[in-house]
Amino acid sequence: MDPETESQQPPVQLLTLVYVTDHGRVLLGMKKRGFGEGRWNGFGGKVHKDETIEDAAKRELEEEAMIKADALVKCGVLTFKFVGNPVPMEVHAFTTDSYTGEPTETEEMRPCWYKISEVPYDGMWPDDYMWLPRVLERGEFIRANFHFDGMSTILDSKVEAIAPP
């Protein structure tokens, strides 16, 4: 990409999201502070300027749940736009079933295992039920776009399974 074209690309905020699975269960974290507080979610956060997306995902998982992912499998790219915020969030989602350590509560997250068939979607972001079952139950790679008004109203969405890049 030439510099002129690159400067014309709209800015995005790069984020990560990791779902740890283990024998039909998924580890979710209750967000205790900040963006998404009071909701169950995977573990993740912002990508720092000096790190890769995968390194950021591993770092965030360790910071939020005190476990280290041995390997990550990319399962999707989700784009979120919020009314009043001109910068979209581009979330790179991963799963892992290979980790070391014991999930431990931190200042930011309280981890809890759920059977994949009993994921508490009513306590999660309202978009999660639209794509997460396809990842956890069918192993699909998801490309999705969501446009929110506030934190709970989805104005528009598009979710599709695609071939992994």
CSV table of C-alpha atoms in Angstrom, one decimal:
chain,number,residue,atom,x,y,z
A,1,MET,CA,0.0,0.0,0.0
A,2,ASP,CA,1.5,3.4,-0.9
A,3,PRO,CA,1.7,6.1,1.7
A,4,GLU,CA,-1.0,8.3,0.0
A,5,THR,CA,-3.5,5.4,0.0
A,6,GLU,CA,-2.6,4.4,3.6
A,7,SER,CA,-3.2,8.0,4.9
A,8,GLN,CA,-6.7,7.8,3.3
A,9,GLN,CA,-7.7,4.7,5.3
A,10,PRO,CA,-10.0,5.6,8.2
A,11,PRO,CA,-8.4,5.0,11.6
A,12,VAL,CA,-9.5,2.0,13.6
A,13,GLN,CA,-8.9,1.0,17.2
A,14,LEU,CA,-7.3,-2.5,17.2
A,15,LEU,CA,-8.5,-4.8,20.0
A,16,THR,CA,-8.3,-8.5,20.9
A,17,LEU,CA,-10.7,-11.0,22.4
A,18,VAL,CA,-9.8,-14.6,23.6
A,19,TYR,CA,-12.2,-17.4,24.5
A,20,VAL,CA,-10.5,-20.2,26.4
A,21,THR,CA,-12.2,-23.6,25.9
A,22,ASP,CA,-11.7,-26.8,27.8
A,23,HIS,CA,-13.7,-30.1,27.3
A,24,GLY,CA,-17.1,-28.5,26.3
A,25,ARG,CA,-16.6,-25.5,28.5
A,26,VAL,CA,-15.7,-21.9,27.9
A,27,LEU,CA,-14.0,-19.5,30.3
A,28,LEU,CA,-15.8,-16.1,30.5
A,29,GLY,CA,-14.9,-13.1,32.6
A,30,MET,CA,-17.2,-10.8,34.4
A,31,LYS,CA,-15.9,-7.3,33.5
A,32,LYS,CA,-15.5,-5.5,36.8
A,33,ARG,CA,-14.5,-2.0,35.5
A,34,GLY,CA,-14.2,0.1,32.3
A,35,PHE,CA,-15.7,-0.5,29.0
A,36,GLY,CA,-18.3,-3.4,29.2
A,37,GLU,CA,-18.4,-3.3,33.0
A,38,GLY,CA,-21.1,-5.7,34.3
A,39,ARG,CA,-21.0,-8.1,31.3
A,40,TRP,CA,-19.6,-11.5,30.8
A,41,ASN,CA,-17.1,-11.6,27.9
A,42,GLY,CA,-13.9,-13.2,26.6
A,43,PHE,CA,-10.6,-11.7,27.7
A,44,GLY,CA,-8.9,-9.0,25.6
A,45,GLY,CA,-8.1,-5.4,25.1
A,46,LYS,CA,-6.1,-2.9,23.2
A,47,VAL,CA,-3.2,-3.7,20.9
A,48,HIS,CA,-0.2,-1.6,21.8
A,49,LYS,CA,1.9,0.1,19.1
A,50,ASP,CA,4.9,-2.1,19.6
A,51,GLU,CA,3.2,-5.6,19.6
A,52,THR,CA,1.5,-7.9,17.2
A,53,ILE,CA,-2.3,-8.6,17.5
A,54,GLU,CA,-1.6,-12.2,18.7
A,55,ASP,CA,1.0,-11.0,21.3
A,56,ALA,CA,-1.6,-8.4,22.5
A,57,ALA,CA,-4.2,-11.2,22.9
A,58,LYS,CA,-1.9,-13.4,24.9
A,59,ARG,CA,-0.8,-10.4,27.1
A,60,GLU,CA,-4.4,-9.4,27.8
A,61,LEU,CA,-5.4,-13.0,28.7
A,62,GLU,CA,-2.5,-13.2,31.1
A,63,GLU,CA,-3.3,-9.8,32.7
A,64,GLU,CA,-7.0,-10.4,33.0
A,65,ALA,CA,-7.2,-14.1,34.0
A,66,MET,CA,-3.6,-15.0,35.0
A,67,ILE,CA,-3.2,-17.8,32.5
A,68,LYS,CA,-0.9,-18.1,29.5
A,69,ALA,CA,-2.1,-19.2,26.1
A,70,ASP,CA,0.3,-21.7,24.5
A,71,ALA,CA,-1.3,-21.2,21.1
A,72,LEU,CA,-4.2,-19.2,19.7
A,73,VAL,CA,-6.5,-19.9,16.8
A,74,LYS,CA,-8.0,-16.9,15.1
A,75,CYS,CA,-11.7,-17.3,14.9
A,76,GLY,CA,-12.9,-13.9,13.6
A,77,VAL,CA,-12.7,-10.2,12.9
A,78,LEU,CA,-15.5,-8.1,14.3
A,79,THR,CA,-16.0,-4.4,13.6
A,80,PHE,CA,-18.0,-2.3,15.9
A,81,LYS,CA,-19.2,1.2,15.3
A,82,PHE,CA,-20.9,3.3,18.0
A,83,VAL,CA,-23.1,6.4,17.3
A,84,GLY,CA,-21.1,9.4,18.3
A,85,ASN,CA,-17.7,7.7,18.1
A,86,PRO,CA,-16.0,8.2,14.7
A,87,VAL,CA,-13.3,5.5,15.3
A,88,PRO,CA,-14.5,1.9,14.7
A,89,MET,CA,-13.2,-0.9,16.9
A,90,GLU,CA,-11.7,-3.8,15.0
A,91,VAL,CA,-11.7,-6.8,17.3
A,92,HIS,CA,-9.5,-9.8,16.4
A,93,ALA,CA,-11.1,-12.8,18.1
A,94,PHE,CA,-9.3,-16.0,19.1
A,95,THR,CA,-9.9,-19.3,20.8
A,96,THR,CA,-7.4,-21.5,22.7
A,97,ASP,CA,-7.6,-24.8,24.4
A,98,SER,CA,-3.9,-24.9,25.2
A,99,TYR,CA,-2.9,-22.8,28.2
A,100,THR,CA,-1.0,-23.0,31.5
A,101,GLY,CA,-2.0,-21.6,34.9
A,102,GLU,CA,-5.2,-21.5,36.8
A,103,PRO,CA,-7.8,-18.9,35.9
A,104,THR,CA,-7.7,-16.3,38.7
A,105,GLU,CA,-9.7,-13.2,39.5
A,106,THR,CA,-8.0,-9.9,38.8
A,107,GLU,CA,-8.9,-6.2,39.4
A,108,GLU,CA,-10.5,-6.2,35.9
A,109,MET,CA,-12.2,-9.6,35.5
A,110,ARG,CA,-13.7,-12.4,37.5
A,111,PRO,CA,-13.3,-15.7,35.5
A,112,CYS,CA,-15.9,-18.4,35.5
A,113,TRP,CA,-16.3,-21.7,33.4
A,114,TYR,CA,-19.6,-22.3,31.6
A,115,LYS,CA,-20.7,-25.3,29.6
A,116,ILE,CA,-20.8,-24.1,26.0
A,117,SER,CA,-24.5,-25.1,25.9
A,118,GLU,CA,-25.1,-22.8,28.9
A,119,VAL,CA,-23.3,-19.6,27.9
A,120,PRO,CA,-25.1,-16.6,29.6
A,121,TYR,CA,-25.9,-14.6,26.5
A,122,ASP,CA,-28.4,-12.5,28.4
A,123,GLY,CA,-25.5,-11.2,30.5
A,124,MET,CA,-23.2,-10.5,27.6
A,125,TRP,CA,-22.9,-7.9,24.8
A,126,PRO,CA,-26.1,-8.1,22.7
A,127,ASP,CA,-24.2,-9.1,19.6
A,128,ASP,CA,-22.5,-12.1,21.1
A,129,TYR,CA,-25.4,-14.5,20.6
A,130,MET,CA,-25.3,-13.6,16.9
A,131,TRP,CA,-21.8,-14.9,16.3
A,132,LEU,CA,-20.2,-16.6,19.3
A,133,PRO,CA,-22.2,-19.9,19.1
A,134,ARG,CA,-21.0,-20.3,15.5
A,135,VAL,CA,-17.4,-20.1,16.8
A,136,LEU,CA,-17.8,-22.3,19.9
A,137,GLU,CA,-20.2,-24.9,18.6
A,138,ARG,CA,-19.3,-25.1,14.9
A,139,GLY,CA,-15.7,-23.8,14.7
A,140,GLU,CA,-16.6,-21.2,12.1
A,141,PHE,CA,-14.4,-18.2,11.2
A,142,ILE,CA,-16.6,-15.1,11.5
A,143,ARG,CA,-16.5,-11.7,9.8
A,144,ALA,CA,-19.0,-9.4,11.4
A,145,ASN,CA,-20.0,-5.7,11.5
A,146,PHE,CA,-22.2,-4.2,14.2
A,147,HIS,CA,-23.4,-0.6,14.5
A,148,PHE,CA,-24.5,0.3,18.1
A,149,ASP,CA,-26.5,3.2,19.5
A,150,GLY,CA,-25.3,3.3,23.1
A,151,MET,CA,-24.2,0.1,24.8
A,152,SER,CA,-27.3,-2.1,24.2
A,153,THR,CA,-29.0,-1.2,21.0
A,154,ILE,CA,-27.8,-2.7,17.7
A,155,LEU,CA,-28.9,-0.6,14.8
A,156,ASP,CA,-27.4,-2.7,12.0
A,157,SER,CA,-25.5,-6.0,11.8
A,158,LYS,CA,-23.9,-8.4,9.3
A,159,VAL,CA,-22.5,-11.7,10.4
A,160,GLU,CA,-21.0,-14.2,8.0
A,161,ALA,CA,-18.8,-17.3,8.1
A,162,ILE,CA,-15.8,-17.0,5.8
A,163,ALA,CA,-12.7,-19.0,5.1
A,164,PRO,CA,-9.9,-18.2,7.5
A,165,PRO,CA,-7.3,-15.9,6.0
